[in-house]
Coordinates of C-alpha atoms and ligand atoms in Angstrom, one line a residue:
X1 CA -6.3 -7.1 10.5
X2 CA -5.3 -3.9 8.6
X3 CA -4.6 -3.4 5.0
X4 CA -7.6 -5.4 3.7
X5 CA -9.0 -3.9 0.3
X6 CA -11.8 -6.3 -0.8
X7 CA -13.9 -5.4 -4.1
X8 CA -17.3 -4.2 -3.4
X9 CA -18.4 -3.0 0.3
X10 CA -16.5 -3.8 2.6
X11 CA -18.1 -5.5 6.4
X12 CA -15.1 -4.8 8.2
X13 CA -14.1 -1.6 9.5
X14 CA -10.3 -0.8 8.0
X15 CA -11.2 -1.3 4.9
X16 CA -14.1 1.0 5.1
X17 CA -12.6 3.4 6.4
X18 CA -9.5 3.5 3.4
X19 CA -12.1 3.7 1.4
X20 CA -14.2 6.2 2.8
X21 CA -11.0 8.3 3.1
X22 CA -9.9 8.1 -0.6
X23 CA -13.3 8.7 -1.7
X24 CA -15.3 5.3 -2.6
X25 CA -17.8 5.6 0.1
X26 CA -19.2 8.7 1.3
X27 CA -19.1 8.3 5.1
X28 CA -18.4 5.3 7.8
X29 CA -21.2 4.0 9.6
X30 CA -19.9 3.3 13.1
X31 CA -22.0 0.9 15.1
X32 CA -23.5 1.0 18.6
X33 CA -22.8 3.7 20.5
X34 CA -24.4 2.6 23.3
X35 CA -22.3 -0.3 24.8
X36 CA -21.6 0.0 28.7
X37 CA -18.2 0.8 29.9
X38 CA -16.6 -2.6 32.6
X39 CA -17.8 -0.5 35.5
X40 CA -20.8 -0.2 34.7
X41 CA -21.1 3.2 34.6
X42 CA -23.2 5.6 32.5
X43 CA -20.8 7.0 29.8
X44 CA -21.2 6.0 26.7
X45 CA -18.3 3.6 25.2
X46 CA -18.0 1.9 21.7
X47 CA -17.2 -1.8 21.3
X48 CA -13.5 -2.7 21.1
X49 CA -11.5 -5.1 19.3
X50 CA -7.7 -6.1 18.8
X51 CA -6.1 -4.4 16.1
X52 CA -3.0 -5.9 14.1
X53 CA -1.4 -5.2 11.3
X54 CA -0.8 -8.2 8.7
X55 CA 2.6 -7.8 8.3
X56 CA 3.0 -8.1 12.2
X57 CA 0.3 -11.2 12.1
X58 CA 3.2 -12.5 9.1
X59 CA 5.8 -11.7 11.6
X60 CA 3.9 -14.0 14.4
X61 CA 3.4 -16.5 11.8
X62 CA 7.3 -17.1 11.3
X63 CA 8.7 -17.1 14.9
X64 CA 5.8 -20.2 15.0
X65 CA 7.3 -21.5 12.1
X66 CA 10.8 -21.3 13.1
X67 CA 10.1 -22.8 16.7
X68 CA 8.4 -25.6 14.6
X69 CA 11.2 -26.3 12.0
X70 CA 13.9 -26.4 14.8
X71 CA 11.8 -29.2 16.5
X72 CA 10.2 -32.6 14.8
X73 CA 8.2 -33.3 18.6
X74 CA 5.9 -30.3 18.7
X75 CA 2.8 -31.2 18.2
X76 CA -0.4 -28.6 17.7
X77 CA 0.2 -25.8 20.4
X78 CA -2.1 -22.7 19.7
X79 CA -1.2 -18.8 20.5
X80 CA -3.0 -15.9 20.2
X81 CA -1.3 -13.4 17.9
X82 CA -2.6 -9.3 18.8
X83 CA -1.5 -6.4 20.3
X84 CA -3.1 -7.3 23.9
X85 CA -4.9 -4.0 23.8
X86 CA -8.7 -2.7 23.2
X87 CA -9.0 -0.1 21.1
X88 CA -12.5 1.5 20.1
X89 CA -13.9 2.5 16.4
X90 CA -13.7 6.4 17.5
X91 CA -9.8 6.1 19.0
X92 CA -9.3 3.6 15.1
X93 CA -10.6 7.0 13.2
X94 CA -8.8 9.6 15.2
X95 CA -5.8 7.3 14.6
X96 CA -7.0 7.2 11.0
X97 CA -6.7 11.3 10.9
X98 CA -3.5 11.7 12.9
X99 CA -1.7 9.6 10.7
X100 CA -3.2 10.9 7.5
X101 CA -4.2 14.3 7.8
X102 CA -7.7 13.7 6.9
X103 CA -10.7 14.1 8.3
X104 CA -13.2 11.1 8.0
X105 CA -16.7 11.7 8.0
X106 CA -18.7 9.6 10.4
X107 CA -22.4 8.5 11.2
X108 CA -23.3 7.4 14.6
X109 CA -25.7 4.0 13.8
X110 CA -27.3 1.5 15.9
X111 CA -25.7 -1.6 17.2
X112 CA -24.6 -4.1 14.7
X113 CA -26.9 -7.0 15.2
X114 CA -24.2 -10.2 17.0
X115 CA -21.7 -7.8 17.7
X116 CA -20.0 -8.3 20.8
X117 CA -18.9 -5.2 23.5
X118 CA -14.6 -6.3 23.6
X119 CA -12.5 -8.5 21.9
X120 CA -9.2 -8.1 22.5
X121 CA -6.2 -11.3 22.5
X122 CA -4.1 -12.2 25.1
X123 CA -0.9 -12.3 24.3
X124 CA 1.7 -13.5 27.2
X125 CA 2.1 -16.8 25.9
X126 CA 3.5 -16.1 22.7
X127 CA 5.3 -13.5 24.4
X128 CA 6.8 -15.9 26.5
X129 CA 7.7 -19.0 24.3
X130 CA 8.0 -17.4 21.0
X131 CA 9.7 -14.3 22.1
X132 CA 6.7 -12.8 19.6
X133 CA 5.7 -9.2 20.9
X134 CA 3.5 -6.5 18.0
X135 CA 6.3 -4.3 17.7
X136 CA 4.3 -1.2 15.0
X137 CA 2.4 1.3 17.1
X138 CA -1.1 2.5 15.9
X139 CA 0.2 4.9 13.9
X140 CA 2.8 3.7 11.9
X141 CA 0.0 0.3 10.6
X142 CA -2.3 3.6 9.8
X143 CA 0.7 4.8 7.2
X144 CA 1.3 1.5 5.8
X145 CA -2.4 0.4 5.1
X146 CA -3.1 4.1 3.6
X147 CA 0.4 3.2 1.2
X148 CA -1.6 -0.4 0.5
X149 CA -4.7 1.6 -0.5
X150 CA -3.4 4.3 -2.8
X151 CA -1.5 1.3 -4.0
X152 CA -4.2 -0.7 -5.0
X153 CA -5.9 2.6 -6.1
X154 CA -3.9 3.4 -8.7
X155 CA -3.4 0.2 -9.7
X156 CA -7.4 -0.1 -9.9
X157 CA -7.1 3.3 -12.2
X158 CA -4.6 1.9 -14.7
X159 CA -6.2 -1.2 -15.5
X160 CA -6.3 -1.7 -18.8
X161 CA -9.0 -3.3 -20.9
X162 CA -8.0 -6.2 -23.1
X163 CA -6.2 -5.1 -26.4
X164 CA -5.7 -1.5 -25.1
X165 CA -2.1 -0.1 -25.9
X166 CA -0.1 0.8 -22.0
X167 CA -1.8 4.0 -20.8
X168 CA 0.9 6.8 -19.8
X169 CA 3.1 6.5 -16.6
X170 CA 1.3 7.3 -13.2
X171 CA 3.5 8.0 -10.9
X172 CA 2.7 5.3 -8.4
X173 CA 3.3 5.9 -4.1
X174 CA 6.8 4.4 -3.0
X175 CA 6.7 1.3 -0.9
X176 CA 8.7 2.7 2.2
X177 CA 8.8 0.0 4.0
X178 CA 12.3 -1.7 3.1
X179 CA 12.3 -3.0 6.8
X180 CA 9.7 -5.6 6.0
X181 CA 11.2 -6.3 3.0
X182 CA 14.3 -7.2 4.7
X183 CA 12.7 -9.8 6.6
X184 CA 11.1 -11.4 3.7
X185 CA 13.6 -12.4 2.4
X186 CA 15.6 -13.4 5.4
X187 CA 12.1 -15.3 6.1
X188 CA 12.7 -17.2 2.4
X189 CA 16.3 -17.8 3.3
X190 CA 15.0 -19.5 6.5
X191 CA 13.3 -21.8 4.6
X192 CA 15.1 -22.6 2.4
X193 CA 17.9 -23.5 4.6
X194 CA 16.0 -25.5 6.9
X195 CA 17.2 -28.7 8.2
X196 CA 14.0 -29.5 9.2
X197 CA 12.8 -32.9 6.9
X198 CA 9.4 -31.2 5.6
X199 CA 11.2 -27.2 5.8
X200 CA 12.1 -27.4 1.9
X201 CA 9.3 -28.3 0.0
X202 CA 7.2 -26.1 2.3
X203 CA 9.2 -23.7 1.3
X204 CA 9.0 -24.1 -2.1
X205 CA 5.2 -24.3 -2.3
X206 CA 5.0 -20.8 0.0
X207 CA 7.1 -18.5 -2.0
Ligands
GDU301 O1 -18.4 -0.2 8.8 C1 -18.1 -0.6 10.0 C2 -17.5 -1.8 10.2 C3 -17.3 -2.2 11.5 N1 -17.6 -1.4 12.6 C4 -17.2 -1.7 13.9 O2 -15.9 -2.0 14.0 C5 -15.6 -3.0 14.9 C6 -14.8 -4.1 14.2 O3 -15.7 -4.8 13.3 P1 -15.2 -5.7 12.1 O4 -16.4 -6.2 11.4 O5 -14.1 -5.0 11.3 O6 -14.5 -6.9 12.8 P2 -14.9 -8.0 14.0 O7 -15.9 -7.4 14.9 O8 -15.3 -9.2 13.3 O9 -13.5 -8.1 14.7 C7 -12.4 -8.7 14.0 O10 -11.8 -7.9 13.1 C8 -11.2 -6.7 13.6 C9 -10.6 -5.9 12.4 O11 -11.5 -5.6 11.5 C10 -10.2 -7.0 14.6 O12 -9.1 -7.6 14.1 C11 -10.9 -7.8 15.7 O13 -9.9 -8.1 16.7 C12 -11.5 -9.1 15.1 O14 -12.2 -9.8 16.1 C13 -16.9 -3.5 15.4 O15 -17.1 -2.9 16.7 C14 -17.9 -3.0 14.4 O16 -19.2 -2.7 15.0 C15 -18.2 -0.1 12.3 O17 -18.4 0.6 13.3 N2 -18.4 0.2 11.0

């Protein structure tokens, strides 16, 4: 998923490389380099996984919910929520530097010990009976998880300690993304207007 930023060192790769590219960690360690492409042939070809953005996993999240507040008979049906398509560390960095300018620096390492060569989701079925399709492209998640990051960044900078008088203004990066805002709230209105028996107290205990 993107826009993680755990405290410490991060395992997985978005969060390293945010913080690698505002300056935490030196350099990104990408692993295995020496993973065979599906025809078997000799070029070398990096492991590849399913990238989404959270806000397009949220997005998933409430067409499922919608489909299951309309109907009390459901049941436990599962779908796989992605983009339906590999994408390698190397593409996720030069990504990473189209969308912010910035060069990353990079250290070709060993394989990570259990990782595997692709994982990517397929995603037809929810396609088909949600109607739920990953609708940001590659570079547009890039610009939101970088806003998350300097976010969290200056947030982390302004921290005060306890009993210290409010530090001066920073000015802090504007959330541009009214879009998702929008659906929010149309999400909490959803909820809360649910006919569905359970849909109101669920609602209550989400928001
Ligand atoms: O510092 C790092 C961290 C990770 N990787 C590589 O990046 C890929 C992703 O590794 P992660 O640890 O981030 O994630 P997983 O392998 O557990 O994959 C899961 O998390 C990914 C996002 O982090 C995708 O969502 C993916 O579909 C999901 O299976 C792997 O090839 C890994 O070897 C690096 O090269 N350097």
């Amino acid at each position: 998923m993107l826009v993680e930023d755990p405290r410490g060192i991060p395992n997985n790769l978005m969060p390293y490389i945010t913080q690698v590219a505002v300056g935490r960690l030196p350099e990104l360690n990408v692993y295995g380099h020496d993973y065979p492409t599906p025809d078997g042939s000799a070029i070398i070809c990096l492991p590849i996984r399913d990238y989404i953005h959270v806000m397009d996993l949220a997005d998933g999240d409430v067409v499922a919910l919608e489909k299951f507040l309309q109907r009390n008979d459901i049941g436990c049906v599962a779908y796989n929520l992605g983009t339906g398509r590999g994408t390698s560390v190397l593409e996720m960095v030069a990504a990473f530097e189209k969308a912010t300018g910035k060069k990353l620096p990079i250290k070709l390492c060993p394989r990570r010990p259990g990782d595997a060569t692709a994982v990517y989701a397929s995603t037809d079925k929810a396609e088909r009976e949600l109607g739920w399709k990953k609708d940001l492209a590659v570079g547009e998640e890039l610009n939101l998880s970088r806003e998350r990051v300097e976010k969290s960044a200056v947030e982390k900078a302004t921290e005060k300690a306890p009993g210290e008088q409010p530090a001066e203004e920073i000015e802090r990066p504007r959330w541009r993304c009214q879009k998702r805002r929008r659906r929010t709230i149309s999400y909490r209105r959803m909820i809360q207007g649910s006919s569905h028996p359970e849909g109101e107290d669920r609602g209550r205990r989400q928001i």
